Amino acid sequence: MQASWQSDSVELTELWLFTHTFTHEFHHRGQIVKMGRQLGYISPKMNLVKP
């Protein structure tokens, strides 16, 4: 896969797809918690790893 601004192509593997999706979810969770704290809400403890 190659973006229009990149000169090299990159192979997207199943591992890359899994890790990218997983870390992207944490990124958005962090954004939501930060916005809530700025608005004065105390966020509940987040269970980041579900058994």
Backbone as numpy.savetxt, mean C-alpha at the origin, in Angstrom:
# Nx Ny Nz CAx CAy CAz Cx Cy Cz
6.24 -5.35 -19.10 5.40 -4.18 -19.10 6.28 -2.95 -19.10
5.89 -1.92 -19.84 6.72 -0.74 -19.95 5.85 0.51 -19.94
6.18 1.45 -19.05 5.47 2.72 -19.02 6.03 3.62 -20.11
5.25 4.60 -20.51 5.65 5.44 -21.64 6.93 6.23 -21.37
7.25 6.51 -20.09 8.44 7.29 -19.79 9.66 6.42 -19.50
9.50 5.12 -19.49 10.60 4.21 -19.19 11.19 3.67 -20.48
12.51 3.48 -20.45 13.16 2.91 -21.62 13.34 1.40 -21.48
13.34 0.89 -20.25 13.50 -0.54 -20.01 12.16 -1.17 -19.67
11.99 -2.40 -20.09 10.76 -3.11 -19.72 11.03 -3.90 -18.45
9.98 -4.16 -17.69 10.08 -4.87 -16.42 9.14 -6.07 -16.46
9.63 -7.20 -15.97 8.79 -8.39 -15.90 8.01 -8.37 -14.59
6.69 -8.43 -14.69 5.85 -8.45 -13.50 5.53 -9.90 -13.16
6.00 -10.32 -12.00 5.80 -11.70 -11.57 4.65 -11.78 -10.58
4.27 -12.99 -10.24 3.22 -13.19 -9.24 3.67 -12.64 -7.89
4.94 -12.81 -7.56 5.48 -12.29 -6.30 5.39 -10.77 -6.27
5.76 -10.12 -7.37 5.67 -8.66 -7.42 4.23 -8.21 -7.24
3.30 -8.85 -7.91 1.89 -8.48 -7.81 1.39 -8.62 -6.38
1.74 -9.70 -5.71 1.31 -9.92 -4.33 1.91 -8.87 -3.41
3.22 -8.68 -3.46 3.86 -7.74 -2.54 3.44 -6.31 -2.82
3.27 -5.94 -4.06 2.83 -4.58 -4.40 1.43 -4.32 -3.86
0.53 -5.26 -4.05 -0.84 -5.12 -3.57 -0.87 -5.03 -2.05
-0.10 -5.87 -1.39 -0.06 -5.91 0.06 0.48 -4.60 0.63
1.60 -4.12 0.10 2.19 -2.88 0.62 1.34 -1.67 0.26
0.67 -1.70 -0.86 -0.20 -0.59 -1.26 -1.38 -0.47 -0.29
-1.91 -1.60 0.17 -2.99 -1.58 1.15 -2.52 -0.92 2.44
-1.32 -1.25 2.91 -0.80 -0.63 4.12 -0.60 0.86 3.93
-0.19 1.27 2.75 -0.02 2.69 2.45 -1.34 3.44 2.65
-2.42 2.88 2.11 -3.72 3.54 2.24 -4.24 3.49 3.68
-3.99 2.41 4.38 -4.39 2.35 5.79 -3.69 3.46 6.57
-2.42 3.65 6.30 -1.67 4.71 6.98 -2.21 6.09 6.65
-2.58 6.31 5.40 -3.16 7.60 5.02 -4.46 7.86 5.78
-5.31 6.86 5.88 -6.59 7.01 6.56 -6.38 7.30 8.05
-5.46 6.58 8.69 -5.18 6.80 10.10 -4.64 8.20 10.32
-3.73 8.65 9.46 -3.15 9.98 9.61 -4.21 11.07 9.44
-5.08 10.93 8.45 -6.14 11.92 8.25 -7.07 11.95 9.47
-7.40 10.78 10.00 -8.25 10.72 11.17 -7.61 11.41 12.37
-6.32 11.17 12.57 -5.63 11.80 13.70 -5.59 13.32 13.54
-5.42 13.80 12.31 -5.41 15.24 12.08 -6.78 15.85 12.37
-7.82 15.06 12.23 -9.17 15.53 12.53 -9.55 15.32 14.00
-8.63 14.75 14.79 -8.86 14.60 16.21 -9.39 13.25 16.65
-9.48 12.30 15.74 -9.95 10.96 16.11 -8.78 10.11 16.58
-9.05 9.29 17.58 -8.04 8.32 18.03 -8.36 7.01 17.34
-7.43 6.54 16.56 -7.69 5.31 15.80 -7.59 4.08 16.71
-8.41 3.07 16.44 -8.28 1.83 17.21 -6.99 1.12 16.82
-6.56 0.23 17.68 -5.38 -0.56 17.36 -5.65 -1.37 16.11
-4.73 -1.33 15.19 -4.92 -2.06 13.94 -4.19 -3.39 14.01
-4.91 -4.45 13.73 -4.31 -5.78 13.64 -3.78 -5.91 12.22
-2.48 -5.67 12.04 -1.92 -5.64 10.71 -1.73 -7.03 10.12
-1.56 -8.02 10.96 -1.38 -9.38 10.47 -2.53 -10.22 11.04
-3.39 -10.67 10.16 -4.53 -11.46 10.60 -4.16 -12.94 10.61
-4.42 -13.63 11.73 -4.08 -15.06 11.78 -5.00 -15.90 10.93
